[in-house]
PDB file of C-alpha atoms in Angstrom:
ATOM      1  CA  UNK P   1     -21.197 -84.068 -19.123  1.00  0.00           C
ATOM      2  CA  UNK P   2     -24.768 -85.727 -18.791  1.00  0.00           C
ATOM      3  CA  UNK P   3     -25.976 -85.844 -22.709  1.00  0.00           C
ATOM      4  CA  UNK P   4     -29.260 -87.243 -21.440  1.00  0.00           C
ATOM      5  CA  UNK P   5     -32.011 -86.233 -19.698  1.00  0.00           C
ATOM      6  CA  UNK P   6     -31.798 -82.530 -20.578  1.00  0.00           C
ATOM      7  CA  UNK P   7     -34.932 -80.183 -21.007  1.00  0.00           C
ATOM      8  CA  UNK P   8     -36.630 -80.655 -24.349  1.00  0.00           C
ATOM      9  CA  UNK P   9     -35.855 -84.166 -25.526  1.00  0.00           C
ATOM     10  CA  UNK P  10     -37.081 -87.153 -24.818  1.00  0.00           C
ATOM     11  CA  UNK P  11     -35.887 -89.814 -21.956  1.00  0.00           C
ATOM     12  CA  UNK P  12     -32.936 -91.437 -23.426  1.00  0.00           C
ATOM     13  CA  UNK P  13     -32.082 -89.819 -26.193  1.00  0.00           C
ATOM     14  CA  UNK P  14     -28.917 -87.613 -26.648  1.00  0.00           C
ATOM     15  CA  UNK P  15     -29.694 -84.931 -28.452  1.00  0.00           C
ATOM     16  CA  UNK P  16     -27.133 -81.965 -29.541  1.00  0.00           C
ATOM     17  CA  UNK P  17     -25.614 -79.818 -26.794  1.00  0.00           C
ATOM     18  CA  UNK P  18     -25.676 -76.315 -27.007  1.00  0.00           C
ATOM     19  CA  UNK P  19     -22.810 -73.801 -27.203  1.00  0.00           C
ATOM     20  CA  UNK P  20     -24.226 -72.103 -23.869  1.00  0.00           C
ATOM     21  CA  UNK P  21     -24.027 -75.533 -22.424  1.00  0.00           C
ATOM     22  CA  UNK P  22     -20.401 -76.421 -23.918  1.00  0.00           C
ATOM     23  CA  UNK P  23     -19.207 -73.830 -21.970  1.00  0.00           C
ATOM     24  CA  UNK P  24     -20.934 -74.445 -19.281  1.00  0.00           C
ATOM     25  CA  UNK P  25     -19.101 -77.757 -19.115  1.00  0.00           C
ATOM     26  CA  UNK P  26     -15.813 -76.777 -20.359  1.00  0.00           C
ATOM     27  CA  UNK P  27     -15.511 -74.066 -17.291  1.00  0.00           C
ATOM     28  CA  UNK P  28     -16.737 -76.641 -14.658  1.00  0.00           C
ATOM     29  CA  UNK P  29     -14.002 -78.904 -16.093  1.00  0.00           C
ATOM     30  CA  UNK P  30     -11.473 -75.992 -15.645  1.00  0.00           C
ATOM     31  CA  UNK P  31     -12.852 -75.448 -12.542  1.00  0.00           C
ATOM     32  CA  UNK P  32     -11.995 -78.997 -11.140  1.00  0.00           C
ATOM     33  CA  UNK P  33      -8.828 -78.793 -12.558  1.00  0.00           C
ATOM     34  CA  UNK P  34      -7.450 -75.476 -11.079  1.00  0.00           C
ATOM     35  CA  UNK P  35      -8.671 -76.707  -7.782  1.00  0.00           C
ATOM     36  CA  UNK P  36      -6.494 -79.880  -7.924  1.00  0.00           C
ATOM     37  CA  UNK P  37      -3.578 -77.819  -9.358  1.00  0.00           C
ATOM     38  CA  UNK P  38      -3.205 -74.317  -7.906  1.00  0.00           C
ATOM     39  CA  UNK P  39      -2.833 -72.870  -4.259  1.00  0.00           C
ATOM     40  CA  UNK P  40      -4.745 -69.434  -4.235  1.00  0.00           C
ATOM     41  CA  UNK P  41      -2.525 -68.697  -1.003  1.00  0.00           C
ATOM     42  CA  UNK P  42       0.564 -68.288  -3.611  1.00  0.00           C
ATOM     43  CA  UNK P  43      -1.463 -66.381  -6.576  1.00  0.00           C
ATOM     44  CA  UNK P  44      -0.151 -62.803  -6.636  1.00  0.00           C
ATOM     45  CA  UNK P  45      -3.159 -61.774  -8.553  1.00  0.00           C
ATOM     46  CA  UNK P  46      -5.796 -63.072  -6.405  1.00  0.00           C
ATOM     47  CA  UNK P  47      -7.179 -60.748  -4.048  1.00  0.00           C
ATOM     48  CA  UNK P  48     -10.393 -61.518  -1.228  1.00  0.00           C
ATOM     49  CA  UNK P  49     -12.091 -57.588  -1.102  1.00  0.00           C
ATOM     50  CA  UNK P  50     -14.448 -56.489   1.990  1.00  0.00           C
ATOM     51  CA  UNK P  51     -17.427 -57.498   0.280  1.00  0.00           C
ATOM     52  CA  UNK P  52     -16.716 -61.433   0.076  1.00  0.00           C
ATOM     53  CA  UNK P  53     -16.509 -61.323  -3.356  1.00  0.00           C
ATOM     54  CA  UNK P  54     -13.263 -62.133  -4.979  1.00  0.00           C
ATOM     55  CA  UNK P  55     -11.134 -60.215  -7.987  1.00  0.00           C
ATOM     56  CA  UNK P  56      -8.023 -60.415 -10.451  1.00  0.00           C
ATOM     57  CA  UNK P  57      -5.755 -57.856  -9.891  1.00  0.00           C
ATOM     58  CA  UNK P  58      -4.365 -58.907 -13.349  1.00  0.00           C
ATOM     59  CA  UNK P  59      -7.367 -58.254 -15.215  1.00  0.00           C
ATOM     60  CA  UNK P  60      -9.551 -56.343 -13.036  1.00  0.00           C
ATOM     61  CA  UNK P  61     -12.569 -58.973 -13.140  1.00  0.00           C
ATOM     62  CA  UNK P  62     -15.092 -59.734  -9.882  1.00  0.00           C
ATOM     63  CA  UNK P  63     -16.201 -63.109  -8.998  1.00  0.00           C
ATOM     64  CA  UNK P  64     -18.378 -64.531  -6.460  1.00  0.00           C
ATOM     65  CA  UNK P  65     -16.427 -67.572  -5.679  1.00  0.00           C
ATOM     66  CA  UNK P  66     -12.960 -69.003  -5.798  1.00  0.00           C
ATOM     67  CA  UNK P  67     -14.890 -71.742  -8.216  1.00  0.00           C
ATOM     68  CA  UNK P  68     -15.080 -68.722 -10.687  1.00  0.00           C
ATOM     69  CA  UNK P  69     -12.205 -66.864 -10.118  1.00  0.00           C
ATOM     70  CA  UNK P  70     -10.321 -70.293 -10.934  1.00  0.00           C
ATOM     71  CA  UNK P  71     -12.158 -70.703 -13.918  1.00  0.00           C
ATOM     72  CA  UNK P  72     -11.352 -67.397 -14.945  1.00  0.00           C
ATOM     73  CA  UNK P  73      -7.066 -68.137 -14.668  1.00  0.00           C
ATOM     74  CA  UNK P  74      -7.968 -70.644 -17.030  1.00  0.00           C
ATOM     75  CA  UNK P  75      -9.438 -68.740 -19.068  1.00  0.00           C
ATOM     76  CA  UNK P  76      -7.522 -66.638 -22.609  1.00  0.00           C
ATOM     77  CA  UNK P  77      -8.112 -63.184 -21.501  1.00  0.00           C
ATOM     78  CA  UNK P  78      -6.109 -64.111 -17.599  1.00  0.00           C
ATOM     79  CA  UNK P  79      -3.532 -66.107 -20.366  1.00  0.00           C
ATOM     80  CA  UNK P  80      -3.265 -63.206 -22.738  1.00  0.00           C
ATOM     81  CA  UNK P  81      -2.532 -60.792 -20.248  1.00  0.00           C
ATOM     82  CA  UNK P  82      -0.001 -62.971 -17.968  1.00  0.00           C
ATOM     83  CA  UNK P  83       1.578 -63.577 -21.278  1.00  0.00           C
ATOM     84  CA  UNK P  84       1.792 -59.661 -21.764  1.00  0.00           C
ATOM     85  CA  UNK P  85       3.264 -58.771 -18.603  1.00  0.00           C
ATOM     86  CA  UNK P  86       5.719 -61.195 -18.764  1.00  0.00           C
ATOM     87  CA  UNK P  87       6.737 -60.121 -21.889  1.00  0.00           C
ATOM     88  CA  UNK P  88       6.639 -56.369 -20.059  1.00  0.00           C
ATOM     89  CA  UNK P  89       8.817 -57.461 -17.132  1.00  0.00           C
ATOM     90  CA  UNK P  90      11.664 -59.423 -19.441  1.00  0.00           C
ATOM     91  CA  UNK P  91      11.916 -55.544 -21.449  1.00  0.00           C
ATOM     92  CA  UNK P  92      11.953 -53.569 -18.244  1.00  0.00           C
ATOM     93  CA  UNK P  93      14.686 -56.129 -17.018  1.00  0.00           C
ATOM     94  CA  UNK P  94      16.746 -55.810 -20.292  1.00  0.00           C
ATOM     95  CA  UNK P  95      16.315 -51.915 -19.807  1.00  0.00           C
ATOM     96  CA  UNK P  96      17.333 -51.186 -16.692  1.00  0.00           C
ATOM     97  CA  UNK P  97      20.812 -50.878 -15.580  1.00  0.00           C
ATOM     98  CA  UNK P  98      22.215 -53.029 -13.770  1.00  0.00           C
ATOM     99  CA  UNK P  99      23.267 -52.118  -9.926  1.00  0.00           C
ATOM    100  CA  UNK P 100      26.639 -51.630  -9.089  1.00  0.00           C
ATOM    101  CA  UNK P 101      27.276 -54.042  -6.594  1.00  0.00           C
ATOM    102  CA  UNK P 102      30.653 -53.088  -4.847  1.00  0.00           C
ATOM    103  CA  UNK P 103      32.648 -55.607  -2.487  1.00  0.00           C
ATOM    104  CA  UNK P 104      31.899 -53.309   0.724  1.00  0.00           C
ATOM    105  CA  UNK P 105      34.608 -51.537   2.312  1.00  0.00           C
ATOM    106  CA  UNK P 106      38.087 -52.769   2.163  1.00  0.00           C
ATOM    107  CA  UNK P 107      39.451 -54.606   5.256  1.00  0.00           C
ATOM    108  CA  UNK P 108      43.054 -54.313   6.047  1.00  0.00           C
ATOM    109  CA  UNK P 109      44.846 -56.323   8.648  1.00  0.00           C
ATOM    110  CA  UNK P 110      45.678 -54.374  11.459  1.00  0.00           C
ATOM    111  CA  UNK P 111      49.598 -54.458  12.714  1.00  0.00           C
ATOM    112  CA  UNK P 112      48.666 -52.901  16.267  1.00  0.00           C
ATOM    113  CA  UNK P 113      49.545 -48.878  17.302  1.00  0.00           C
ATOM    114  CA  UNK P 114      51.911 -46.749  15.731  1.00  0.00           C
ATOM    115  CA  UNK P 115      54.805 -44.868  17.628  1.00  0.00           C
ATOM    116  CA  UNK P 116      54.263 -41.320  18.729  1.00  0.00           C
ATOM    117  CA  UNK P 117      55.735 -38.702  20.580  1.00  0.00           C
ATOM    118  CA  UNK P 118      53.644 -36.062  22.438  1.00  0.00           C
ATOM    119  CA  UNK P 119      55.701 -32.603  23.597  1.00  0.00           C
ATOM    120  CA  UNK P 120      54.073 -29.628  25.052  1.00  0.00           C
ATOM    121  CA  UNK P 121      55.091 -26.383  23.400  1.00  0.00           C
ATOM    122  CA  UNK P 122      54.408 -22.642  24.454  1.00  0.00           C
ATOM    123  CA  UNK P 123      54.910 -19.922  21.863  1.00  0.00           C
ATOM    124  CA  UNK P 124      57.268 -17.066  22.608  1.00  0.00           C
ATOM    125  CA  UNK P 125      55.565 -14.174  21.880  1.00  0.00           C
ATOM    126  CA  UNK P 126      51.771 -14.910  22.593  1.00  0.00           C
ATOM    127  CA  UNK P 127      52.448 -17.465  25.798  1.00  0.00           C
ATOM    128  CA  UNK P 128      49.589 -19.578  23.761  1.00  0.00           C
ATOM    129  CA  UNK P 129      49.892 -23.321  24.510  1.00  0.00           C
ATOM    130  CA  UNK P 130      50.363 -25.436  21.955  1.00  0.00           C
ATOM    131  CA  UNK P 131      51.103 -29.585  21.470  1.00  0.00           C
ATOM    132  CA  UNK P 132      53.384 -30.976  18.923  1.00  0.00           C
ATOM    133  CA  UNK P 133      52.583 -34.830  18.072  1.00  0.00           C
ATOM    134  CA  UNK P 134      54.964 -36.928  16.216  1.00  0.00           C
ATOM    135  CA  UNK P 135      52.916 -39.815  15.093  1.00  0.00           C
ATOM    136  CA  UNK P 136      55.961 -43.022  13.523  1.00  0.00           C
ATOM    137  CA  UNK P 137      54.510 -44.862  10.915  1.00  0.00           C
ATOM    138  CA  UNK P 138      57.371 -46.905   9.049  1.00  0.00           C
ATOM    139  CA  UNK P 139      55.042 -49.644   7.576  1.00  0.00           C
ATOM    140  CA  UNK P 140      52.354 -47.355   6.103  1.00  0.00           C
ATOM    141  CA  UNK P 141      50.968 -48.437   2.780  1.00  0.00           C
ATOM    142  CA  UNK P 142      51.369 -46.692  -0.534  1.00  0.00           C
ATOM    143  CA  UNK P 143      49.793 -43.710  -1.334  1.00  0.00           C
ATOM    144  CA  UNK P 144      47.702 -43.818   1.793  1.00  0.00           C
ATOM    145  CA  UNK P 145      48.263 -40.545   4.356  1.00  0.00           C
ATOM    146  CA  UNK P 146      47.438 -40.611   7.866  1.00  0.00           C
ATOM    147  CA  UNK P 147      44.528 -38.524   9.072  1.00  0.00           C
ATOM    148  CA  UNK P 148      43.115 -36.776  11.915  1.00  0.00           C
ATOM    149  CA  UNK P 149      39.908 -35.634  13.619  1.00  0.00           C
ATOM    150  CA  UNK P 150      39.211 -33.689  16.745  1.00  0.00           C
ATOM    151  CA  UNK P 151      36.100 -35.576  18.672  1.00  0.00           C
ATOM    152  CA  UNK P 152      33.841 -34.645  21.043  1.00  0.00           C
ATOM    153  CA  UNK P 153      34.025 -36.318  24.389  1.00  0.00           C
ATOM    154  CA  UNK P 154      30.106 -37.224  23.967  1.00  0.00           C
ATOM    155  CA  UNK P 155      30.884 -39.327  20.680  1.00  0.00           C
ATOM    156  CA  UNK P 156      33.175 -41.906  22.312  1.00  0.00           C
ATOM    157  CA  UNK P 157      31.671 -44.888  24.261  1.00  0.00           C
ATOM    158  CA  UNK P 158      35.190 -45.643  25.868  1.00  0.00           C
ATOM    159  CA  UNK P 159      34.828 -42.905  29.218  1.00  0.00           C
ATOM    160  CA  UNK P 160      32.779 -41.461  30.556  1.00  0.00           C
ATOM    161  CA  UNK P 161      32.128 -38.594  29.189  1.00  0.00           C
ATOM    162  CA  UNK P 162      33.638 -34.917  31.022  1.00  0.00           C
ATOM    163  CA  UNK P 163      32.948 -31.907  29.083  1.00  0.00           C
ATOM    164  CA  UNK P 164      36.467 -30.184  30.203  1.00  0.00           C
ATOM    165  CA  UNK P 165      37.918 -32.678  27.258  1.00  0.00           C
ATOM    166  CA  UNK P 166      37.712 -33.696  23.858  1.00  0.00           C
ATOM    167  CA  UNK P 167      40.043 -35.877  22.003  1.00  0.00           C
ATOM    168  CA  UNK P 168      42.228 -35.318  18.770  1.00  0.00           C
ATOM    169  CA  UNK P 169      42.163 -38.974  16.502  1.00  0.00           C
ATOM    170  CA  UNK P 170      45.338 -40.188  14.420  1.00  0.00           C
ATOM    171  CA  UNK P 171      44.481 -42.934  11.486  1.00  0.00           C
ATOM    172  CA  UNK P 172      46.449 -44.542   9.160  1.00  0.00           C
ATOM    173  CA  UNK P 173      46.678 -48.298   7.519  1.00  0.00           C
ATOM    174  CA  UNK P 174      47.825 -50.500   8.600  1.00  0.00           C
ATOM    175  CA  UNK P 175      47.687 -49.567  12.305  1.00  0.00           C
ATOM    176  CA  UNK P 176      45.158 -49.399  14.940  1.00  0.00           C
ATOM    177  CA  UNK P 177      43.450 -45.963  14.753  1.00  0.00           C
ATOM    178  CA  UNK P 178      44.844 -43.795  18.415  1.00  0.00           C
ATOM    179  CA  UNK P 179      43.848 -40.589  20.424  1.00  0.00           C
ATOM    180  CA  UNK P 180      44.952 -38.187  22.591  1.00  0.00           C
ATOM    181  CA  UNK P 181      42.921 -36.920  25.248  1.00  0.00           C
ATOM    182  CA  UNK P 182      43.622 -33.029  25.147  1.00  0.00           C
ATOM    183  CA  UNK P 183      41.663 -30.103  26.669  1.00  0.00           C
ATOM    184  CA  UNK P 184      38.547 -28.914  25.537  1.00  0.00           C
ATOM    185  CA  UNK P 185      39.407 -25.344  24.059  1.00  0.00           C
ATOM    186  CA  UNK P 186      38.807 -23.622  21.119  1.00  0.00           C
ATOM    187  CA  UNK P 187      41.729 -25.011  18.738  1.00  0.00           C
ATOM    188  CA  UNK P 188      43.774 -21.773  16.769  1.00  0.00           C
ATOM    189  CA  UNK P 189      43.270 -22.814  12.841  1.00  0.00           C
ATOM    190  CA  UNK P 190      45.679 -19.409  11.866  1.00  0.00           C
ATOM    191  CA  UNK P 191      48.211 -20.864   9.007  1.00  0.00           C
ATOM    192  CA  UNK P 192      51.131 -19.533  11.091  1.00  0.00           C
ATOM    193  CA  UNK P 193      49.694 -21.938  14.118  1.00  0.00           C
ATOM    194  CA  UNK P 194      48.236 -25.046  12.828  1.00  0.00           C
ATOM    195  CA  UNK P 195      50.416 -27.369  11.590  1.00  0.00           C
ATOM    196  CA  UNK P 196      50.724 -30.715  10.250  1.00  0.00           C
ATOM    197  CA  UNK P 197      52.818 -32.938   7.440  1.00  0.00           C
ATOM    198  CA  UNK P 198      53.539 -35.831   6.136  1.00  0.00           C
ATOM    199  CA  UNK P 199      56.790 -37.356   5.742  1.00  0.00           C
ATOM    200  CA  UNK P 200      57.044 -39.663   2.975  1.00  0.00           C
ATOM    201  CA  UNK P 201      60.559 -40.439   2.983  1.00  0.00           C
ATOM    202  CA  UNK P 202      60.992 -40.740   6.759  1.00  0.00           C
ATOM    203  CA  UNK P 203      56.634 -41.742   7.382  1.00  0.00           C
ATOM    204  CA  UNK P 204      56.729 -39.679   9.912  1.00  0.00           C
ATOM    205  CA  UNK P 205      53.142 -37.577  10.757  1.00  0.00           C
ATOM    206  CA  UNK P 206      53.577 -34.255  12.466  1.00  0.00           C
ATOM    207  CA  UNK P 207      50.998 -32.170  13.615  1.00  0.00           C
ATOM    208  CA  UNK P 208      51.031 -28.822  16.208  1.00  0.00           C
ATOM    209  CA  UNK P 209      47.946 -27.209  17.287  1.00  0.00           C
ATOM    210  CA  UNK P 210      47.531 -23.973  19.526  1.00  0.00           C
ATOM    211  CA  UNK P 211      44.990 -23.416  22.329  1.00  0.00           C
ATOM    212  CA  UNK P 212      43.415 -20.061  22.261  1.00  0.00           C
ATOM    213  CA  UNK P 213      43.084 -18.519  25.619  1.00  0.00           C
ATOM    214  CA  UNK P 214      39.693 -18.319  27.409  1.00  0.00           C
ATOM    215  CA  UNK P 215      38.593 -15.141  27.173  1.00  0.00           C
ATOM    216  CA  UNK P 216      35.825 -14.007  30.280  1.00  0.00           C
ATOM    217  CA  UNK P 217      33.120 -11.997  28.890  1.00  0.00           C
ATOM    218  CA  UNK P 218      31.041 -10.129  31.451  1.00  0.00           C
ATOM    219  CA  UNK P 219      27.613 -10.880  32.147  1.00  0.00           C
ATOM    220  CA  UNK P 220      25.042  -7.952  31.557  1.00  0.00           C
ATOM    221  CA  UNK P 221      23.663  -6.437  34.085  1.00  0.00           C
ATOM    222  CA  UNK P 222      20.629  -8.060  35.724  1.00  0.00           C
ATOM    223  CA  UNK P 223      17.782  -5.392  35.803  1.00  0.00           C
ATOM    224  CA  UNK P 224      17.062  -3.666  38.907  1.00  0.00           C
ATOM    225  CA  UNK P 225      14.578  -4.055  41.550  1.00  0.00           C
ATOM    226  CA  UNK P 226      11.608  -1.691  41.128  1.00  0.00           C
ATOM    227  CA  UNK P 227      11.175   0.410  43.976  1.00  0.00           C
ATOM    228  CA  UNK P 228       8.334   2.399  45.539  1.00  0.00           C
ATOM    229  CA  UNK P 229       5.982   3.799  43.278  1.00  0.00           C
ATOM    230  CA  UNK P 230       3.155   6.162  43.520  1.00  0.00           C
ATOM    231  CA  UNK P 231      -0.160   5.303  41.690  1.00  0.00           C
ATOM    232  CA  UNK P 232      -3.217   7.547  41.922  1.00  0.00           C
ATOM    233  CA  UNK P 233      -6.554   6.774  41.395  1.00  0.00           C
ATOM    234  CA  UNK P 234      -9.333   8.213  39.801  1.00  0.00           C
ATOM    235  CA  UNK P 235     -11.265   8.055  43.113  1.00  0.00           C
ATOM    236  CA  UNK P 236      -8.579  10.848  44.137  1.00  0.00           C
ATOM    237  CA  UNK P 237      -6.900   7.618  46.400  1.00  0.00           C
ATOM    238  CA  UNK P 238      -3.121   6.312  46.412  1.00  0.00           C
ATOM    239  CA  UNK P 239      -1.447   3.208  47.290  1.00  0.00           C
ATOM    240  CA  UNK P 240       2.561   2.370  47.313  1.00  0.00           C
ATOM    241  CA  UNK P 241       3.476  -0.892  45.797  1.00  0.00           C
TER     242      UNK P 241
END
């Protein structure tokens, strides 16, 4: 800071410095600093509005320049308060629980397809046809039980999709997951039809489903032609349409 020269002394002499111009001096030194030392490109707080002017989005202050805004992160109040909010963020972070992080879904090394036997059945009294599957699955794993799933022929990306079908799914670890192609018809869920169980002892999955029978509804009847009629007109006229 030039201590000579200033308005009201004398040439030469260096008189005492006022506390306007103290600050003055010690901002323009902060100034200088902060522009050798910080990267406004990686302040979080720094933010450029429409106007041209510049603002802390820390302490909600305007400036006209990045000379003043850097001043101003020098400054106590910026301190005070980036002091307070990270003193804010350590209590949130002590507060909130922590998320549980799980290890994703377990992978199990696949041993290839199971055995399976497919028989078509017809019931005796109904004619109603029915298939039993018989799904061998000696090297199951503990406490796991196979399961199925009847799927749509639109959900698989395997064929091409034909509406007559759908397709019944067998799973169970360790083996590949299989299907059965089977025809698209309403499946009987009656408790004296639907059947499946698992064998423990022998791991052995058996499952029987019934096809109900199409049943043709007729159509209504389509509404009939209008025929000839007579319309009269005021003018004592008629015409057919």
């Amino acid at each position: 800071m030039d201590f000579q020269n200033r308005v009201g002394h004398k040439m030469g002499t260096g008189g005492p410095a006022t506390d306007q111009e103290v600050a003055m001096d010690r901002r323009e030194r902060l100034r200088k600093l902060a522009l050798e030392s910080i990267d406004l490109n990686k302040d979080p707080y720094f933010l450029r509005n429409h106007l041209g002017s510049y603002e802390c989005k820390l302490c909600l202050t305007l400036h006209t320049n990045e000379g003043s805004y850097l001043a101003h992160t020098q400054g106590k109040k910026h301190q005070i308060n980036l002091a307070r909010r990270a003193a804010k963020e350590k209590q949130d972070a002590t507060i909130q629980p922590q998320p549980q992080t799980s290890a994703g879904p377990r992978k199990t090394v696949k041993i290839g397809r199971p055995g399976y036997r497919v028989t078509k059945c017809e019931h005796p009294d109904t004619r109603q046809k029915a298939l039993l599957f018989e799904i061998e699955l000696p090297e199951a794993l503990e406490k796991v039980k196979p399961r199925h799933r009847f799927m749509s022929a639109y959900e698989q990306k395997v064929e091409t999709p034909d509406q007559k079908f759908q397709y019944l799914l067998f799973a169970c670890d360790p083996y590949e997951t299989i299907g059965f192609k089977i025809p698209n018809m309403e499946i009987d869920k009656d408790d004296n039809k639907f059947y499946a169980n698992w064998d423990k002892d022998r791991k052995v999955f058996v499952m029987q489903i019934f096809f109900k029978e199409r049943e043709l509804h007729e159509l209504p009847a389509l509404p009939q032609r209008a025929g000839s009629t007579q319309l009269a007109f005021h003018g004592g006229g008629s015409f057919v349409r």
